[in-house]
PDB file of C-alpha atoms in Angstrom:
ATOM      1  CA  GLY A   1       0.000   0.000   0.000  1.00  0.00           C
ATOM      2  CA  GLU A   2       0.888   3.638   0.298  1.00  0.00           C
ATOM      3  CA  ASN A   3       2.827   5.209   3.185  1.00  0.00           C
ATOM      4  CA  VAL A   4       2.387   8.923   3.836  1.00  0.00           C
ATOM      5  CA  GLU A   5       4.714  10.640   6.289  1.00  0.00           C
ATOM      6  CA  GLN A   6       4.028  14.134   7.583  1.00  0.00           C
ATOM      7  CA  HIS A   7       6.305  16.609   9.347  1.00  0.00           C
ATOM      8  CA  PRO A   8       6.428  18.325  11.719  1.00  0.00           C
ATOM      9  CA  SER A   9       3.940  16.870  14.155  1.00  0.00           C
ATOM     10  CA  THR A  10       3.620  20.235  15.924  1.00  0.00           C
ATOM     11  CA  LEU A  11       4.302  23.726  14.635  1.00  0.00           C
ATOM     12  CA  SER A  12       4.047  27.052  16.458  1.00  0.00           C
ATOM     13  CA  VAL A  13       4.263  30.355  14.619  1.00  0.00           C
ATOM     14  CA  GLN A  14       3.632  33.994  15.371  1.00  0.00           C
ATOM     15  CA  GLU A  15       0.629  35.629  13.779  1.00  0.00           C
ATOM     16  CA  GLY A  16       1.592  36.996  10.381  1.00  0.00           C
ATOM     17  CA  ASP A  17       4.407  34.513   9.831  1.00  0.00           C
ATOM     18  CA  SER A  18       4.319  31.689   7.292  1.00  0.00           C
ATOM     19  CA  ALA A  19       3.825  28.009   8.100  1.00  0.00           C
ATOM     20  CA  VAL A  20       5.001  25.062   6.028  1.00  0.00           C
ATOM     21  CA  ILE A  21       3.978  21.439   6.476  1.00  0.00           C
ATOM     22  CA  LYS A  22       5.667  18.708   4.470  1.00  0.00           C
ATOM     23  CA  CYS A  23       4.559  15.238   3.405  1.00  0.00           C
ATOM     24  CA  THR A  24       6.250  12.426   1.561  1.00  0.00           C
ATOM     25  CA  TYR A  25       4.637   9.423  -0.081  1.00  0.00           C
ATOM     26  CA  SER A  26       5.998   6.068  -1.121  1.00  0.00           C
ATOM     27  CA  ASP A  27       3.975   4.981  -4.149  1.00  0.00           C
ATOM     28  CA  SER A  28       4.918   6.766  -7.351  1.00  0.00           C
ATOM     29  CA  ALA A  29       1.492   5.859  -8.783  1.00  0.00           C
ATOM     30  CA  SER A  30      -0.266   8.187  -6.324  1.00  0.00           C
ATOM     31  CA  ASN A  31      -1.802  11.062  -8.243  1.00  0.00           C
ATOM     32  CA  TYR A  32      -4.195  12.938  -5.962  1.00  0.00           C
ATOM     33  CA  PHE A  33      -3.104  14.852  -2.847  1.00  0.00           C
ATOM     34  CA  PRO A  34      -5.663  16.610  -0.667  1.00  0.00           C
ATOM     35  CA  TRP A  35      -5.064  18.607   2.499  1.00  0.00           C
ATOM     36  CA  TYR A  36      -7.564  18.681   5.327  1.00  0.00           C
ATOM     37  CA  LYS A  37      -7.954  20.995   8.313  1.00  0.00           C
ATOM     38  CA  GLN A  38      -9.494  19.683  11.508  1.00  0.00           C
ATOM     39  CA  GLU A  39     -10.699  22.074  14.167  1.00  0.00           C
ATOM     40  CA  LEU A  40     -11.354  20.923  17.707  1.00  0.00           C
ATOM     41  CA  GLY A  41     -14.477  18.781  17.960  1.00  0.00           C
ATOM     42  CA  LYS A  42     -15.076  18.789  14.223  1.00  0.00           C
ATOM     43  CA  GLY A  43     -14.478  16.503  11.301  1.00  0.00           C
ATOM     44  CA  PRO A  44     -11.691  17.221   8.799  1.00  0.00           C
ATOM     45  CA  GLN A  45     -12.500  19.739   6.104  1.00  0.00           C
ATOM     46  CA  LEU A  46     -10.801  19.934   2.717  1.00  0.00           C
ATOM     47  CA  ILE A  47      -8.821  23.145   2.284  1.00  0.00           C
ATOM     48  CA  ILE A  48      -6.939  22.482  -0.945  1.00  0.00           C
ATOM     49  CA  ASP A  49      -6.009  19.597  -3.204  1.00  0.00           C
ATOM     50  CA  ILE A  50      -3.624  19.001  -6.080  1.00  0.00           C
ATOM     51  CA  ARG A  51      -3.424  16.452  -8.856  1.00  0.00           C
ATOM     52  CA  SER A  52      -0.240  15.021 -10.240  1.00  0.00           C
ATOM     53  CA  ASN A  53      -0.428  16.919 -13.509  1.00  0.00           C
ATOM     54  CA  VAL A  54       0.060  20.210 -11.636  1.00  0.00           C
ATOM     55  CA  GLY A  55       3.140  21.391  -9.732  1.00  0.00           C
ATOM     56  CA  GLU A  56       1.556  24.134  -7.653  1.00  0.00           C
ATOM     57  CA  LYS A  57      -1.866  25.382  -6.695  1.00  0.00           C
ATOM     58  CA  LYS A  58      -2.816  28.484  -4.749  1.00  0.00           C
ATOM     59  CA  ASP A  59      -5.965  29.664  -3.027  1.00  0.00           C
ATOM     60  CA  GLN A  60      -5.596  33.032  -1.305  1.00  0.00           C
ATOM     61  CA  ARG A  61      -3.214  32.484   1.646  1.00  0.00           C
ATOM     62  CA  ILE A  62      -2.894  28.742   1.085  1.00  0.00           C
ATOM     63  CA  ALA A  63      -0.721  27.021  -1.492  1.00  0.00           C
ATOM     64  CA  VAL A  64       0.334  23.461  -2.160  1.00  0.00           C
ATOM     65  CA  THR A  65       3.400  22.350  -4.104  1.00  0.00           C
ATOM     66  CA  LEU A  66       4.064  18.910  -5.509  1.00  0.00           C
ATOM     67  CA  ASN A  67       7.395  17.375  -6.480  1.00  0.00           C
ATOM     68  CA  LYS A  68       6.627  14.063  -8.188  1.00  0.00           C
ATOM     69  CA  THR A  69      10.255  13.156  -8.698  1.00  0.00           C
ATOM     70  CA  ALA A  70      11.052  13.451  -5.014  1.00  0.00           C
ATOM     71  CA  LYS A  71       7.589  12.185  -4.019  1.00  0.00           C
ATOM     72  CA  HIS A  72       6.816  14.989  -1.665  1.00  0.00           C
ATOM     73  CA  PHE A  73       4.233  17.731  -1.381  1.00  0.00           C
ATOM     74  CA  SER A  74       3.927  20.688   0.958  1.00  0.00           C
ATOM     75  CA  LEU A  75       1.296  23.020   2.359  1.00  0.00           C
ATOM     76  CA  HIS A  76       2.193  26.687   2.672  1.00  0.00           C
ATOM     77  CA  ILE A  77       0.122  29.113   4.708  1.00  0.00           C
ATOM     78  CA  THR A  78       1.109  32.762   4.497  1.00  0.00           C
ATOM     79  CA  GLU A  79       0.126  35.621   6.819  1.00  0.00           C
ATOM     80  CA  THR A  80      -1.083  33.180   9.427  1.00  0.00           C
ATOM     81  CA  GLN A  81      -3.961  34.126  11.721  1.00  0.00           C
ATOM     82  CA  PRO A  82      -5.060  32.650  15.072  1.00  0.00           C
ATOM     83  CA  GLU A  83      -8.026  31.005  13.333  1.00  0.00           C
ATOM     84  CA  ASP A  84      -5.550  28.952  11.290  1.00  0.00           C
ATOM     85  CA  SER A  85      -4.778  27.043  14.496  1.00  0.00           C
ATOM     86  CA  ALA A  86      -5.916  23.449  13.928  1.00  0.00           C
ATOM     87  CA  VAL A  87      -4.659  19.991  13.009  1.00  0.00           C
ATOM     88  CA  TYR A  88      -3.712  19.636   9.357  1.00  0.00           C
ATOM     89  CA  PHE A  89      -3.632  16.317   7.510  1.00  0.00           C
ATOM     90  CA  CYS A  90      -2.124  15.488   4.156  1.00  0.00           C
ATOM     91  CA  ALA A  91      -3.344  12.500   2.177  1.00  0.00           C
ATOM     92  CA  ALA A  92      -2.629  10.601  -1.016  1.00  0.00           C
ATOM     93  CA  SER A  93      -4.537   8.317  -3.331  1.00  0.00           C
ATOM     94  CA  LYS A  94      -4.087   6.675  -6.717  1.00  0.00           C
ATOM     95  CA  GLY A  95      -6.414   5.722  -9.496  1.00  0.00           C
ATOM     96  CA  SER A  96      -5.609   2.011  -9.449  1.00  0.00           C
ATOM     97  CA  THR A  97      -7.090   1.580  -5.969  1.00  0.00           C
ATOM     98  CA  LEU A  98     -10.345   3.443  -6.267  1.00  0.00           C
ATOM     99  CA  GLY A  99     -11.625   4.722  -2.964  1.00  0.00           C
ATOM    100  CA  ARG A 100      -8.458   4.279  -0.921  1.00  0.00           C
ATOM    101  CA  LEU A 101      -7.168   7.427   0.761  1.00  0.00           C
ATOM    102  CA  TYR A 102      -4.008   7.334   2.880  1.00  0.00           C
ATOM    103  CA  PHE A 103      -3.506  10.022   5.513  1.00  0.00           C
ATOM    104  CA  GLY A 104      -0.446  11.391   7.225  1.00  0.00           C
ATOM    105  CA  ARG A 105      -0.439  11.525  11.015  1.00  0.00           C
ATOM    106  CA  GLY A 106      -1.270  15.198  11.239  1.00  0.00           C
ATOM    107  CA  THR A 107       0.365  18.488  12.245  1.00  0.00           C
ATOM    108  CA  GLN A 108      -0.915  20.550  15.153  1.00  0.00           C
ATOM    109  CA  LEU A 109      -0.483  24.165  14.052  1.00  0.00           C
ATOM    110  CA  THR A 110      -0.688  26.867  16.720  1.00  0.00           C
ATOM    111  CA  VAL A 111      -0.679  30.512  15.691  1.00  0.00           C
ATOM    112  CA  TRP A 112       0.119  32.885  18.554  1.00  0.00           C
ATOM    113  CA  PRO A 113      -1.352  36.391  18.453  1.00  0.00           C
TER     114      PRO A 113
ATOM    115  CA  GLU B   1     -27.574  22.281   4.061  1.00  0.00           C
ATOM    116  CA  ALA B   2     -25.150  19.708   2.679  1.00  0.00           C
ATOM    117  CA  GLN B   3     -24.002  17.472   5.466  1.00  0.00           C
ATOM    118  CA  VAL B   4     -22.870  14.090   6.717  1.00  0.00           C
ATOM    119  CA  THR B   5     -24.685  13.080   9.889  1.00  0.00           C
ATOM    120  CA  GLN B   6     -23.375  10.509  12.329  1.00  0.00           C
ATOM    121  CA  ASN B   7     -25.198   9.037  15.296  1.00  0.00           C
ATOM    122  CA  PRO B   8     -24.571   8.690  18.117  1.00  0.00           C
ATOM    123  CA  ARG B   9     -21.943  11.379  18.733  1.00  0.00           C
ATOM    124  CA  TYR B  10     -20.802   9.728  21.941  1.00  0.00           C
ATOM    125  CA  LEU B  11     -21.208   6.187  23.245  1.00  0.00           C
ATOM    126  CA  ILE B  12     -19.836   4.299  26.210  1.00  0.00           C
ATOM    127  CA  THR B  13     -20.502   0.588  26.113  1.00  0.00           C
ATOM    128  CA  VAL B  14     -19.103  -2.748  27.233  1.00  0.00           C
ATOM    129  CA  THR B  15     -17.101  -5.443  25.534  1.00  0.00           C
ATOM    130  CA  GLY B  16     -19.141  -7.791  23.384  1.00  0.00           C
ATOM    131  CA  LYS B  17     -22.317  -5.731  23.132  1.00  0.00           C
ATOM    132  CA  LYS B  18     -23.143  -5.232  19.449  1.00  0.00           C
ATOM    133  CA  LEU B  19     -23.449  -1.637  18.318  1.00  0.00           C
ATOM    134  CA  THR B  20     -24.152   0.280  15.151  1.00  0.00           C
ATOM    135  CA  VAL B  21     -23.010   3.771  14.252  1.00  0.00           C
ATOM    136  CA  THR B  22     -25.192   5.301  11.583  1.00  0.00           C
ATOM    137  CA  CYS B  23     -24.028   7.628   8.829  1.00  0.00           C
ATOM    138  CA  SER B  24     -26.257   9.503   6.432  1.00  0.00           C
ATOM    139  CA  GLN B  25     -25.450  12.038   3.701  1.00  0.00           C
ATOM    140  CA  ASN B  26     -27.824  14.329   1.824  1.00  0.00           C
ATOM    141  CA  MET B  27     -25.581  15.179  -1.146  1.00  0.00           C
ATOM    142  CA  ASN B  28     -26.420  12.190  -3.356  1.00  0.00           C
ATOM    143  CA  HIS B  29     -22.786  11.105  -3.183  1.00  0.00           C
ATOM    144  CA  GLU B  30     -21.826   7.725  -4.572  1.00  0.00           C
ATOM    145  CA  TYR B  31     -18.748   7.309  -2.415  1.00  0.00           C
ATOM    146  CA  MET B  32     -18.787   6.833   1.367  1.00  0.00           C
ATOM    147  CA  SER B  33     -16.105   5.785   3.810  1.00  0.00           C
ATOM    148  CA  TRP B  34     -15.384   5.156   7.478  1.00  0.00           C
ATOM    149  CA  TYR B  35     -12.207   6.183   9.313  1.00  0.00           C
ATOM    150  CA  ARG B  36     -10.939   5.891  12.826  1.00  0.00           C
ATOM    151  CA  GLN B  37      -8.711   8.501  14.403  1.00  0.00           C
ATOM    152  CA  ASP B  38      -6.327   7.624  17.198  1.00  0.00           C
ATOM    153  CA  PRO B  39      -3.743   9.908  18.860  1.00  0.00           C
ATOM    154  CA  GLY B  40      -0.495   9.938  16.925  1.00  0.00           C
ATOM    155  CA  LEU B  41      -1.845   7.681  14.180  1.00  0.00           C
ATOM    156  CA  GLY B  42      -3.884  10.098  12.098  1.00  0.00           C
ATOM    157  CA  LEU B  43      -6.884   8.842  10.168  1.00  0.00           C
ATOM    158  CA  ARG B  44      -7.003   5.232   9.094  1.00  0.00           C
ATOM    159  CA  GLN B  45      -9.549   3.932   6.642  1.00  0.00           C
ATOM    160  CA  ILE B  46     -11.786   1.092   7.846  1.00  0.00           C
ATOM    161  CA  TYR B  47     -14.141   0.434   4.930  1.00  0.00           C
ATOM    162  CA  TYR B  48     -15.358   2.309   1.915  1.00  0.00           C
ATOM    163  CA  SER B  49     -18.134   2.027  -0.629  1.00  0.00           C
ATOM    164  CA  MET B  50     -18.021   3.189  -4.222  1.00  0.00           C
ATOM    165  CA  ASN B  51     -21.776   2.747  -4.664  1.00  0.00           C
ATOM    166  CA  VAL B  52     -24.818   0.843  -3.422  1.00  0.00           C
ATOM    167  CA  GLU B  53     -24.006  -2.818  -2.691  1.00  0.00           C
ATOM    168  CA  ALA B  54     -20.293  -2.171  -3.355  1.00  0.00           C
ATOM    169  CA  THR B  55     -18.076  -2.145  -0.270  1.00  0.00           C
ATOM    170  CA  ASP B  56     -14.374  -2.812   0.209  1.00  0.00           C
ATOM    171  CA  LYS B  57     -11.799  -3.016   2.969  1.00  0.00           C
ATOM    172  CA  GLY B  58      -9.496  -0.203   3.982  1.00  0.00           C
ATOM    173  CA  ASP B  59      -6.434  -0.412   6.203  1.00  0.00           C
ATOM    174  CA  VAL B  60      -8.045  -1.611   9.431  1.00  0.00           C
ATOM    175  CA  PRO B  61     -11.250  -3.590   8.680  1.00  0.00           C
ATOM    176  CA  GLU B  62     -10.851  -6.266  11.362  1.00  0.00           C
ATOM    177  CA  GLY B  63     -13.726  -6.301  13.837  1.00  0.00           C
ATOM    178  CA  TYR B  64     -15.985  -4.082  11.715  1.00  0.00           C
ATOM    179  CA  LYS B  65     -18.766  -4.637   9.225  1.00  0.00           C
ATOM    180  CA  VAL B  66     -20.529  -2.239   6.891  1.00  0.00           C
ATOM    181  CA  SER B  67     -23.459  -2.324   4.512  1.00  0.00           C
ATOM    182  CA  ARG B  68     -24.632  -0.046   1.721  1.00  0.00           C
ATOM    183  CA  LYS B  69     -28.231  -0.864   0.892  1.00  0.00           C
ATOM    184  CA  GLU B  70     -29.159   2.728   0.080  1.00  0.00           C
ATOM    185  CA  LYS B  71     -27.112   5.500  -1.435  1.00  0.00           C
ATOM    186  CA  ARG B  72     -27.479   7.892   1.481  1.00  0.00           C
ATOM    187  CA  ASN B  73     -26.711   5.500   4.382  1.00  0.00           C
ATOM    188  CA  PHE B  74     -23.542   3.667   5.342  1.00  0.00           C
ATOM    189  CA  PRO B  75     -23.742   2.172   8.845  1.00  0.00           C
ATOM    190  CA  LEU B  76     -20.696   0.856  10.708  1.00  0.00           C
ATOM    191  CA  ILE B  77     -21.342  -2.274  12.740  1.00  0.00           C
ATOM    192  CA  LEU B  78     -19.254  -3.613  15.594  1.00  0.00           C
ATOM    193  CA  GLU B  79     -20.548  -7.141  16.171  1.00  0.00           C
ATOM    194  CA  SER B  80     -18.479  -7.810  19.292  1.00  0.00           C
ATOM    195  CA  PRO B  81     -16.725  -4.609  20.347  1.00  0.00           C
ATOM    196  CA  SER B  82     -13.434  -4.808  22.201  1.00  0.00           C
ATOM    197  CA  PRO B  83     -11.479  -2.144  24.131  1.00  0.00           C
ATOM    198  CA  ASN B  84      -8.997  -1.689  21.244  1.00  0.00           C
ATOM    199  CA  GLN B  85     -11.879  -0.299  19.198  1.00  0.00           C
ATOM    200  CA  THR B  86     -12.154   2.663  21.536  1.00  0.00           C
ATOM    201  CA  SER B  87     -11.578   5.544  19.160  1.00  0.00           C
ATOM    202  CA  LEU B  88     -12.978   8.571  17.356  1.00  0.00           C
ATOM    203  CA  TYR B  89     -14.814   7.513  14.207  1.00  0.00           C
ATOM    204  CA  PHE B  90     -15.539   9.595  11.131  1.00  0.00           C
ATOM    205  CA  CYS B  91     -17.829   8.944   8.218  1.00  0.00           C
ATOM    206  CA  ALA B  92     -17.177  10.724   4.930  1.00  0.00           C
ATOM    207  CA  SER B  93     -18.821  10.986   1.542  1.00  0.00           C
ATOM    208  CA  GLY B  94     -17.748  12.240  -1.871  1.00  0.00           C
ATOM    209  CA  GLN B  95     -18.748  12.381  -5.498  1.00  0.00           C
ATOM    210  CA  GLY B  96     -16.235   9.727  -6.407  1.00  0.00           C
ATOM    211  CA  ARG B  97     -12.624   9.065  -7.075  1.00  0.00           C
ATOM    212  CA  HIS B  98     -10.278  12.003  -6.538  1.00  0.00           C
ATOM    213  CA  GLN B  99     -13.049  14.248  -5.341  1.00  0.00           C
ATOM    214  CA  PRO B 100     -13.143  16.059  -2.002  1.00  0.00           C
ATOM    215  CA  GLN B 101     -14.579  14.096   0.870  1.00  0.00           C
ATOM    216  CA  HIS B 102     -17.050  15.660   3.259  1.00  0.00           C
ATOM    217  CA  PHE B 103     -16.690  14.466   6.820  1.00  0.00           C
ATOM    218  CA  GLY B 104     -19.190  14.138   9.622  1.00  0.00           C
ATOM    219  CA  ASP B 105     -18.397  15.561  13.052  1.00  0.00           C
ATOM    220  CA  GLY B 106     -17.353  12.223  14.481  1.00  0.00           C
ATOM    221  CA  THR B 107     -18.506   9.564  16.933  1.00  0.00           C
ATOM    222  CA  ARG B 108     -16.483   8.983  20.067  1.00  0.00           C
ATOM    223  CA  LEU B 109     -16.735   5.343  21.148  1.00  0.00           C
ATOM    224  CA  SER B 110     -15.495   4.071  24.488  1.00  0.00           C
ATOM    225  CA  ILE B 111     -15.583   0.333  24.990  1.00  0.00           C
ATOM    226  CA  LEU B 112     -14.958  -0.836  28.526  1.00  0.00           C
TER     227      LEU B 112
END
C-alpha cells in the first residue's frame, strides 16, 4: 500500500508569519493529494487539493506544491492568523485503488497572536 | 444544508455488546467511507463504498462490518466490540474518485 509521512507533528508560529507542512509518499502511482484541516471537535475539512499533472496550486493564503520526482508535497500558509490554528492532515490516493485514501499523522499548528 | 450526519456522537458501552453507528449524507454522493482517528496515528480507513451494494476493505477492517443498501446510508457495525476499538470515528462521503470528501463531526466510542 501507500505510506504517507508528515512533518512536523507540531508547529508554532507567530501571527503573520508563514507556516510550512511537508509530506512524503511512497507509491509513485499516487496522483491525488488533498489537504484537510481539523478544528477541535469537528471533522476534517478539505482546504486544498492538487493532482499530479500540476506542480503548484494556490488559493488566497494557502498554497500546495508537488514534487513528483522526489515524491513529496507541501502546504504553505502565508500571513497566518489565530483562526488557522488546527490539526492539518495530508493524504494521497491513486487511481488504481479506487476509494483508498491514505492520511499522514497530522500536524498541530498553533498561531500565537 | 449539505451534510454528513453521524449518530450517536458519543457512546460508552461494554465489551461484546453489538453496536451500530449510523451515517447519512444528503448530497447524493456515490462514495462513502469510514475512518478511525487515534492519537499519533492520524486517520485510518476502515471500509469504503463506491456505490450501493459495493463495499471494500481499507487499512483496518478487522472487527468491523458495513453495509450499503441505500445510497445515502452507510452504517458501521461492531458485532463484538473490544477495548482496542475505543476511538474517534468519522464517516465521509464524496462524489467519487479524486473528489473532495465531506466528513461528519465524528462519533467517540469508548468500549470498557
